[in-house]
């Protein structure tokens, strides 16, 4: 068999002598050109359709977000209102978050446990503040089979009370402390309005619960876990966060102090990305969690809890995504590299693509060998946020090179096939680092300062982002600001700045600098 020398994809071949092929050459190639032009036109329209299906984020950020979630095939709606299906591409991101976060937990001595999903009503009712905080959104089980239950059971909205019930028995002596437990599970909160990854009636999360002999140790653990979250967000998700303490108004029901990490989304709204609570000995006193200390006296334990949820995936979408879809930081990308063969029907192209996949085996790599056009494959790789694609075609093979294209910057880098392993690794590392820097720049550009109410109002009327302002510490001022501007205090950052002497709201002497914002 002799393939036509022209670019007709090898479809038109002659088994006869070279002369015959030469004789057919012109007409073959014209036919193939016409055919390929027609094909290209169809493909372009199809590619355009795929991209057009996403609303531009400048036009409607909320719709853009929903479009990305759907088109990147992360989640799907179900017949249960407010509950979602995690599709393979979405669940794989959660698995990578889980695995890497769990490693970081364990490095600090955390052990995983699993507690029941039901809480008896009497147990939930024990802590007054706690139950008031959760009662409006609790789902109840009233029957076991056909029999009404003697006592209603709630489906856990969080597990503080269950952990207290457990620690009450597990902790007797100072030798049983500390207890550093975590559980990966789902919880149920009957939310009225739901949003993919950000708010759903059942959601996946982790909740850590610890018990300590002293108040100092509990406080240390509370801050330690906040730091684990902050480092995780920056190093793995490439999302910079502000670490700080919540005001009393915004703290967790039943906590003496709540610490938070706050991230800024592309639209200038804040997203609380993880929280860590110090409960002091409040829960211990309510639930009777006591231990005999070294000095032989009976003492109450000091407790903490800390949690992150699949909201982190929402944060990744809203911090890094663009109008072509998802952009995943390499460390949580289920597929880090997509090898896309160009003219894959040409001899040797697919073999080379598979060979590259093998050589890139240290990464999460795939070959798109479907019969879709390269243009379609590019759009798909972009929509799904795959960090880099490797383009390899006959001409590249001949020249001993390939082209690596970065999802975030779309930069095309020519790489010699000999050094593809090292180069791909370097590019992924660089991308991870630059995505964080880019997100940090965006946050800095959207962080403002207000010294008086007029500036404060103007900023929230005209801009979107964080506004830093001084606060007197009175809840009345916080309430007034929230009511008037529909913004909340995000946190009192650990890194305080003295941007003024007086409270932005009442003019009395200021105690703390606060980050304010509209939040998800
Ligand atoms: Zn004030």
Coordinates of C-alpha atoms and ligand atoms in Angstrom, one line a residue:
X1 CA 0.0 0.0 0.0
X2 CA 1.2 3.5 -0.8
X3 CA -0.2 6.5 1.0
X4 CA -0.8 9.7 -0.9
X5 CA 2.0 12.2 -0.2
X6 CA -0.5 15.0 0.3
X7 CA -2.4 15.7 3.4
X8 CA -5.4 13.6 2.8
X9 CA -5.3 11.8 6.2
X10 CA -4.2 8.6 4.4
X11 CA -7.8 7.9 3.5
X12 CA -7.2 7.8 -0.2
X13 CA -4.6 5.2 -1.0
X14 CA -3.5 3.3 -4.0
X15 CA -2.2 -0.2 -4.1
X16 CA -0.7 0.3 -7.5
X17 CA 2.5 1.8 -8.7
X18 CA 3.8 5.3 -7.7
X19 CA 2.9 6.6 -11.2
X20 CA -0.8 6.1 -10.5
X21 CA -0.6 7.9 -7.2
X22 CA 1.2 10.7 -8.9
X23 CA -1.5 10.8 -11.5
X24 CA -4.2 11.0 -8.9
X25 CA -2.3 13.4 -6.8
X26 CA -4.0 16.6 -7.7
X27 CA -7.5 15.4 -7.7
X28 CA -7.0 13.5 -4.5
X29 CA -5.6 16.5 -2.8
X30 CA -8.4 18.8 -4.0
X31 CA -10.9 16.4 -2.8
X32 CA -9.2 16.1 0.5
X33 CA -8.8 19.8 0.8
X34 CA -12.5 20.4 0.2
X35 CA -13.4 17.7 2.6
X36 CA -11.1 19.0 5.3
X37 CA -12.4 22.6 4.9
X38 CA -15.9 21.3 5.3
X39 CA -14.9 19.3 8.3
X40 CA -13.0 22.2 9.9
X41 CA -16.0 24.4 9.5
X42 CA -18.2 21.9 11.3
X43 CA -15.7 21.4 14.0
X44 CA -15.3 25.2 14.5
X45 CA -19.0 25.5 14.9
X46 CA -19.1 22.6 17.4
X47 CA -16.2 24.1 19.4
X48 CA -17.9 27.4 19.4
X49 CA -21.1 25.8 20.7
X50 CA -19.2 24.2 23.6
X51 CA -17.6 27.5 24.6
X52 CA -20.8 29.5 24.0
X53 CA -22.6 27.3 26.5
X54 CA -20.9 29.2 29.3
X55 CA -22.2 32.6 30.3
X56 CA -19.4 35.1 30.5
X57 CA -18.5 35.8 34.2
X58 CA -18.7 39.6 33.6
X59 CA -22.3 39.2 32.4
X60 CA -23.6 37.0 35.2
X61 CA -21.2 35.5 37.7
X62 CA -23.7 33.2 39.3
X63 CA -24.8 31.8 35.9
X64 CA -21.2 31.4 34.9
X65 CA -20.6 29.4 38.0
X66 CA -23.5 27.1 37.4
X67 CA -22.5 26.6 33.8
X68 CA -19.0 25.6 34.7
X69 CA -20.2 23.2 37.3
X70 CA -22.5 21.5 34.7
X71 CA -20.2 21.7 31.7
X72 CA -17.1 20.5 33.5
X73 CA -19.4 17.6 34.6
X74 CA -18.6 18.1 38.3
X75 CA -22.1 17.9 39.8
X76 CA -25.6 17.1 38.7
X77 CA -29.0 17.9 40.2
X78 CA -31.2 15.1 41.6
X79 CA -34.9 14.5 42.3
X80 CA -34.1 15.3 46.0
X81 CA -34.4 19.0 46.2
X82 CA -31.1 20.6 47.5
X83 CA -29.1 17.4 47.2
X84 CA -26.5 16.9 44.4
X85 CA -24.8 14.0 42.7
X86 CA -21.0 14.3 42.7
X87 CA -20.0 13.1 39.2
X88 CA -16.7 11.3 38.7
X89 CA -14.8 14.6 37.8
X90 CA -16.2 16.4 40.8
X91 CA -15.7 13.5 43.3
X92 CA -12.1 13.0 42.1
X93 CA -11.3 16.6 43.1
X94 CA -12.8 15.9 46.6
X95 CA -10.8 12.7 46.9
X96 CA -7.6 14.6 46.2
X97 CA -8.5 17.3 48.7
X98 CA -9.4 14.6 51.3
X99 CA -6.2 12.6 50.8
X100 CA -3.8 15.5 51.0
X101 CA -5.6 17.2 53.9
X102 CA -5.8 13.9 55.8
X103 CA -2.1 13.5 55.4
X104 CA -1.6 16.9 56.9
X105 CA -4.0 16.1 59.8
X106 CA -2.2 12.9 60.6
X107 CA 1.2 14.7 60.6
X108 CA -0.2 16.6 63.6
X109 CA -1.4 13.5 65.4
X110 CA -5.0 13.4 64.3
X111 CA -6.8 10.0 64.2
X112 CA -9.9 9.2 62.2
X113 CA -13.0 7.8 63.8
X114 CA -16.6 7.4 62.7
X115 CA -19.7 8.2 64.8
X116 CA -23.4 7.6 64.1
X117 CA -25.4 9.8 61.8
X118 CA -28.3 10.1 64.2
X119 CA -28.5 12.3 67.4
X120 CA -31.3 11.7 69.9
X121 CA -33.3 14.9 70.5
X122 CA -32.4 14.9 74.2
X123 CA -28.7 14.8 73.4
X124 CA -28.9 17.7 70.9
X125 CA -31.0 19.7 73.4
X126 CA -28.3 19.6 76.1
X127 CA -26.3 22.6 75.0
X128 CA -28.6 25.6 74.7
X129 CA -26.7 27.9 72.4
X130 CA -25.7 25.0 70.2
X131 CA -29.2 23.7 69.7
X132 CA -30.6 27.3 69.1
X133 CA -27.9 27.7 66.4
X134 CA -28.9 24.5 64.5
X135 CA -32.6 23.9 65.3
X136 CA -34.1 25.8 62.3
X137 CA -32.3 23.5 59.8
X138 CA -32.3 20.1 61.4
X139 CA -33.9 17.1 59.7
X140 CA -35.7 14.7 61.9
X141 CA -36.3 10.9 61.8
X142 CA -39.6 10.1 63.5
X143 CA -40.2 6.5 62.5
X144 CA -38.3 3.3 62.6
X145 CA -40.0 1.2 59.9
X146 CA -43.7 1.6 60.7
X147 CA -43.3 2.3 64.4
X148 CA -43.1 5.8 65.6
X149 CA -39.9 6.3 67.6
X150 CA -40.2 7.1 71.3
X151 CA -37.6 9.8 70.9
X152 CA -37.1 11.7 67.6
X153 CA -33.6 11.4 66.1
X154 CA -32.0 14.2 64.2
X155 CA -29.7 13.6 61.3
X156 CA -26.4 15.2 62.4
X157 CA -26.0 18.8 61.3
X158 CA -22.6 18.6 63.1
X159 CA -21.4 16.1 65.7
X160 CA -20.3 18.1 68.8
X161 CA -22.9 16.5 71.0
X162 CA -22.1 13.0 69.8
X163 CA -18.4 13.5 70.4
X164 CA -19.2 14.8 73.9
X165 CA -21.3 11.7 74.5
X166 CA -18.3 9.6 73.4
X167 CA -15.6 11.5 75.3
X168 CA -17.7 11.4 78.5
X169 CA -16.9 7.6 78.6
X170 CA -13.6 7.5 76.8
X171 CA -11.9 10.1 79.0
X172 CA -11.4 9.1 82.7
X173 CA -7.8 10.0 83.5
X174 CA -5.2 12.5 82.3
X175 CA -3.7 9.5 80.5
X176 CA -6.6 9.4 78.2
X177 CA -5.8 12.9 77.0
X178 CA -5.5 14.5 74.5
X179 CA -8.2 13.0 72.3
X180 CA -7.5 14.2 68.7
X181 CA -10.2 12.8 66.5
X182 CA -11.5 13.6 63.0
X183 CA -14.3 12.2 61.0
X184 CA -14.9 12.4 57.2
X185 CA -18.7 12.2 56.7
X186 CA -21.7 14.0 55.4
X187 CA -24.0 16.2 57.5
X188 CA -27.5 17.4 56.8
X189 CA -28.8 21.0 57.2
X190 CA -32.2 21.8 55.7
X191 CA -31.2 24.9 53.8
X192 CA -33.8 26.9 52.0
X193 CA -31.6 28.0 49.2
X194 CA -28.9 25.7 47.8
X195 CA -26.0 26.2 45.5
X196 CA -23.6 23.6 44.0
X197 CA -20.7 22.9 46.4
X198 CA -21.5 26.0 48.5
X199 CA -24.7 25.1 50.1
X200 CA -26.6 21.8 49.9
X201 CA -28.9 20.0 52.3
X202 CA -26.5 17.1 52.6
X203 CA -22.9 18.0 52.2
X204 CA -19.5 16.3 52.6
X205 CA -17.0 17.5 55.1
X206 CA -14.6 16.7 57.8
X207 CA -15.1 17.6 61.4
X208 CA -12.3 17.4 63.9
X209 CA -13.1 17.2 67.6
X210 CA -10.5 17.3 70.3
X211 CA -10.4 17.2 74.1
X212 CA -7.5 18.5 76.2
X213 CA -6.3 18.7 79.8
X214 CA -5.7 22.4 79.7
X215 CA -7.2 25.6 78.2
X216 CA -3.7 26.5 76.7
X217 CA -3.5 23.2 74.9
X218 CA -7.0 23.6 73.4
X219 CA -6.2 27.1 72.2
X220 CA -3.0 25.9 70.7
X221 CA -4.8 23.1 68.8
X222 CA -7.5 25.5 67.6
X223 CA -4.8 27.7 66.0
X224 CA -2.7 24.8 64.8
X225 CA -5.6 23.4 62.8
X226 CA -6.5 26.9 61.4
X227 CA -2.9 27.0 60.2
X228 CA -3.2 23.6 58.6
X229 CA -6.2 24.8 56.7
X230 CA -4.5 28.0 55.7
X231 CA -1.4 26.2 54.4
X232 CA -3.5 23.7 52.6
X233 CA -5.5 26.4 50.8
X234 CA -2.4 28.2 49.8
X235 CA -0.1 25.3 48.9
X236 CA -2.6 22.9 47.4
X237 CA -5.6 24.9 46.2
X238 CA -3.5 28.0 45.3
X239 CA -6.0 30.2 47.2
X240 CA -4.6 32.9 49.5
X241 CA -6.5 33.3 52.7
X242 CA -6.9 35.8 55.6
X243 CA -6.5 34.2 59.0
X244 CA -8.4 35.8 61.8
X245 CA -10.9 35.6 64.6
X246 CA -14.7 35.9 64.1
X247 CA -16.5 38.6 66.1
X248 CA -18.8 37.2 68.8
X249 CA -21.8 37.9 66.6
X250 CA -20.4 35.6 63.9
X251 CA -18.9 32.9 66.0
X252 CA -20.1 29.3 66.1
X253 CA -23.0 28.3 68.3
X254 CA -21.5 27.2 71.6
X255 CA -17.9 28.3 71.0
X256 CA -15.9 30.7 73.1
X257 CA -13.8 31.7 70.1
X258 CA -14.1 30.9 66.4
X259 CA -11.2 31.4 64.0
X260 CA -11.6 31.5 60.3
X261 CA -9.8 31.6 57.0
X262 CA -11.5 33.9 54.5
X263 CA -10.8 33.9 50.7
X264 CA -11.8 36.4 48.1
X265 CA -13.6 35.0 45.0
X266 CA -13.3 36.4 41.5
X267 CA -16.5 38.5 41.8
X268 CA -15.2 40.2 45.0
X269 CA -17.3 38.2 47.4
X270 CA -15.8 36.5 50.4
X271 CA -15.9 32.8 51.1
X272 CA -15.4 31.4 54.6
X273 CA -13.2 28.5 53.7
X274 CA -12.6 26.8 57.0
X275 CA -13.2 27.4 60.7
X276 CA -11.7 26.3 63.9
X277 CA -13.5 26.7 67.3
X278 CA -12.4 26.7 70.9
X279 CA -15.2 25.6 73.2
X280 CA -13.3 26.1 76.4
X281 CA -14.9 23.8 79.0
X282 CA -18.5 24.8 78.2
X283 CA -19.5 21.6 76.5
X284 CA -17.5 19.5 79.1
X285 CA -19.5 21.0 81.9
X286 CA -22.9 20.4 80.1
X287 CA -22.0 16.9 79.2
X288 CA -20.0 16.0 82.3
X289 CA -16.7 15.2 80.6
X290 CA -14.3 15.0 83.5
X291 CA -10.9 13.4 84.1
X292 CA -8.7 12.8 87.1
X293 CA -5.6 14.9 86.7
X294 CA -2.0 14.1 87.9
X295 CA -2.7 15.9 91.1
X296 CA -5.6 13.5 91.7
X297 CA -8.3 16.2 91.3
X298 CA -11.3 16.0 89.0
X299 CA -11.2 18.5 86.1
X300 CA -13.2 19.3 83.0
X301 CA -11.6 18.9 79.6
X302 CA -11.2 21.7 77.1
X303 CA -12.5 21.1 73.6
X304 CA -12.1 22.2 70.1
X305 CA -13.7 21.5 66.7
X306 CA -12.7 22.4 63.2
X307 CA -14.1 21.8 59.8
X308 CA -13.9 22.2 56.0
X309 CA -16.3 21.2 53.4
X310 CA -16.8 20.7 49.6
X311 CA -17.1 24.5 49.6
X312 CA -13.4 24.4 49.0
X313 CA -14.2 23.1 45.5
X314 CA -16.6 26.1 45.0
X315 CA -13.7 28.3 46.0
X316 CA -11.4 26.7 43.5
X317 CA -13.9 27.3 40.7
X318 CA -14.6 30.9 41.7
X319 CA -10.9 31.9 42.4
X320 CA -9.3 30.3 39.3
X321 CA -12.0 29.8 36.7
X322 CA -12.3 31.8 33.5
X323 CA -14.7 32.2 30.6
X324 CA -13.4 28.9 29.0
X325 CA -14.3 27.0 32.2
X326 CA -12.6 25.5 35.1
X327 CA -8.9 26.0 35.9
X328 CA -7.6 23.5 38.4
X329 CA -4.3 23.9 40.3
X330 CA -2.1 21.0 39.4
X331 CA -2.2 19.5 42.9
X332 CA -5.9 18.8 42.9
X333 CA -6.4 18.2 39.2
X334 CA -7.6 14.6 38.7
X335 CA -6.0 14.7 35.3
X336 CA -2.9 16.9 35.3
X337 CA -1.8 16.4 31.7
X338 CA -3.9 15.6 28.6
X339 CA -1.9 14.4 25.7
X340 CA -3.7 15.4 22.5
X341 CA -2.6 13.8 19.3
X342 CA -2.9 16.0 16.2
X343 CA -3.7 14.1 13.0
X344 CA -3.9 11.0 15.0
X345 CA -4.7 8.8 12.0
X346 CA -1.3 9.4 10.6
X347 CA 1.1 6.6 11.2
X348 CA 3.0 6.7 14.4
X349 CA 1.1 9.6 16.0
X350 CA -1.0 7.6 18.4
X351 CA 1.9 5.4 19.3
X352 CA 3.9 8.4 20.2
X353 CA 1.1 9.8 22.3
X354 CA 0.9 6.6 24.2
X355 CA 4.6 6.5 24.6
X356 CA 4.5 10.1 26.1
X357 CA 1.7 9.0 28.5
X358 CA 3.9 6.2 29.7
X359 CA 6.9 8.5 30.1
X360 CA 4.8 11.0 32.0
X361 CA 3.6 8.2 34.4
X362 CA 4.8 10.2 37.4
X363 CA 1.8 12.5 36.8
X364 CA -1.9 12.0 36.5
X365 CA -2.0 11.8 32.7
X366 CA -4.4 10.7 29.9
X367 CA -4.4 10.6 26.1
X368 CA -7.4 11.9 24.4
X369 CA -7.6 9.4 21.5
X370 CA -11.3 9.8 20.8
X371 CA -12.3 10.6 17.2
X372 CA -13.2 14.2 18.1
X373 CA -11.3 17.0 16.4
X374 CA -8.2 18.5 18.1
X375 CA -10.1 21.8 18.4
X376 CA -12.9 20.1 20.3
X377 CA -10.4 18.3 22.5
X378 CA -8.7 21.6 23.3
X379 CA -12.0 23.1 24.3
X380 CA -12.9 20.1 26.4
X381 CA -9.5 20.1 28.2
X382 CA -10.0 23.8 28.9
X383 CA -13.5 23.4 30.1
X384 CA -12.5 20.7 32.5
X385 CA -9.6 22.7 33.8
X386 CA -6.9 20.2 33.0
X387 CA -3.6 22.1 33.9
X388 CA -1.6 21.3 30.8
X389 CA -2.1 19.7 27.4
X390 CA 0.7 18.2 25.3
X391 CA 0.1 18.6 21.6
X392 CA 1.9 16.1 19.4
X393 CA 1.5 15.7 15.7
X394 CA 3.5 14.3 12.8
X395 CA 5.6 17.4 12.3
X396 CA 6.4 17.6 16.0
X397 CA 7.5 14.0 16.0
X398 CA 9.7 14.6 13.0
X399 CA 11.3 17.5 14.8
X400 CA 11.6 15.6 18.0
X401 CA 9.5 18.1 20.0
X402 CA 6.0 18.7 21.3
X403 CA 4.0 21.7 22.4
X404 CA 2.9 22.1 26.0
X405 CA 0.0 24.5 26.6
X406 CA -0.8 25.9 30.0
X407 CA -4.5 26.2 31.0
X408 CA -4.2 29.3 33.1
X409 CA -2.1 31.5 30.9
X410 CA -2.6 29.6 27.6
X411 CA 1.1 30.0 27.0
X412 CA 2.5 27.6 24.5
X413 CA 5.9 26.1 25.2
X414 CA 7.9 24.1 22.8
X415 CA 9.5 21.2 24.5
X416 CA 12.1 18.7 23.2
X417 CA 10.7 15.2 23.5
X418 CA 13.9 14.1 25.3
X419 CA 13.1 16.3 28.3
X420 CA 9.4 16.1 28.4
X421 CA 9.3 14.5 31.9
X422 CA 11.4 17.3 33.6
X423 CA 9.8 20.1 31.6
X424 CA 6.2 18.9 32.3
X425 CA 7.1 18.8 36.0
X426 CA 8.6 22.2 36.0
X427 CA 5.7 23.7 34.2
X428 CA 3.2 22.2 36.6
X429 CA 5.2 23.5 39.6
X430 CA 5.4 26.9 38.1
X431 CA 1.7 27.0 37.3
X432 CA 0.8 26.0 40.9
X433 CA 3.0 28.8 42.2
X434 CA 1.8 31.4 39.7
X435 CA -1.8 30.6 40.3
X436 CA -1.4 31.5 44.0
X437 CA 0.4 34.7 43.1
X438 CA -2.2 35.6 40.6
X439 CA -5.0 35.0 43.1
X440 CA -3.1 37.1 45.7
X441 CA -2.7 40.0 43.3
X442 CA -6.4 39.9 42.6
X443 CA -7.2 40.0 46.3
X444 CA -4.8 42.9 46.9
X445 CA -6.4 44.8 44.0
X446 CA -9.8 44.2 45.6
X447 CA -9.0 45.1 49.2
X448 CA -9.9 48.6 50.3
X449 CA -9.7 50.8 53.4
X450 CA -12.3 52.9 54.9
X451 CA -11.7 55.4 57.7
X452 CA -15.2 56.9 57.8
X453 CA -18.8 55.8 57.0
X454 CA -19.0 57.8 53.9
X455 CA -16.0 56.1 52.3
X456 CA -17.3 52.8 53.7
X457 CA -20.7 53.2 52.0
X458 CA -19.2 54.4 48.8
X459 CA -16.8 51.5 48.6
X460 CA -19.5 48.9 49.0
X461 CA -21.8 50.7 46.6
X462 CA -19.2 51.0 43.9
X463 CA -16.7 48.2 44.4
X464 CA -16.7 44.6 45.4
X465 CA -14.1 43.1 47.6
X466 CA -12.8 43.3 51.1
X467 CA -13.0 46.6 53.0
X468 CA -10.7 47.0 56.0
X469 CA -12.0 49.3 58.7
X470 CA -11.5 50.0 62.4
X471 CA -14.1 48.8 64.9
X472 CA -14.9 49.7 68.5
X473 CA -15.8 46.1 69.5
X474 CA -19.5 46.9 70.1
X475 CA -22.1 44.7 68.4
X476 CA -24.4 47.6 67.9
X477 CA -22.0 49.0 65.3
X478 CA -21.6 45.6 63.6
X479 CA -25.4 45.3 63.5
X480 CA -25.8 48.7 62.0
X481 CA -23.3 48.1 59.3
X482 CA -24.8 44.8 58.4
X483 CA -28.3 46.1 58.2
X484 CA -27.4 49.2 56.3
X485 CA -25.0 47.7 53.8
X486 CA -25.8 44.0 53.8
X487 CA -22.2 43.2 54.5
X488 CA -20.8 41.1 57.4
X489 CA -17.6 41.2 59.4
X490 CA -15.5 38.5 57.9
X491 CA -12.8 38.4 60.6
X492 CA -10.5 40.4 62.9
X493 CA -7.2 39.4 61.1
X494 CA -4.3 38.1 63.1
X495 CA -2.2 40.6 61.2
X496 CA -3.7 43.8 62.6
X497 CA -3.1 47.2 61.0
X498 CA -3.7 50.4 62.6
X499 CA -5.5 52.2 59.8
X500 CA -7.2 54.7 62.1
X501 CA -7.9 55.6 65.7
X502 CA -11.6 55.5 65.8
X503 CA -14.5 53.1 64.9
X504 CA -15.7 53.6 61.4
X505 CA -19.3 53.5 62.5
X506 CA -19.6 55.3 65.9
X507 CA -16.3 57.3 66.1
X508 CA -15.4 55.9 69.5
X509 CA -11.9 54.6 70.1
X510 CA -11.2 51.6 67.9
X511 CA -10.1 48.2 69.3
X512 CA -9.6 46.1 66.2
X513 CA -9.2 46.3 62.5
X514 CA -11.9 44.2 60.8
X515 CA -12.2 42.8 57.2
X516 CA -15.8 43.4 55.9
X517 CA -17.4 41.9 52.9
X518 CA -20.3 40.3 51.1
X519 CA -20.1 36.6 51.5
X520 CA -21.3 33.4 50.0
Ligands
LIG1 ZN1 -18.4 51.5 67.0

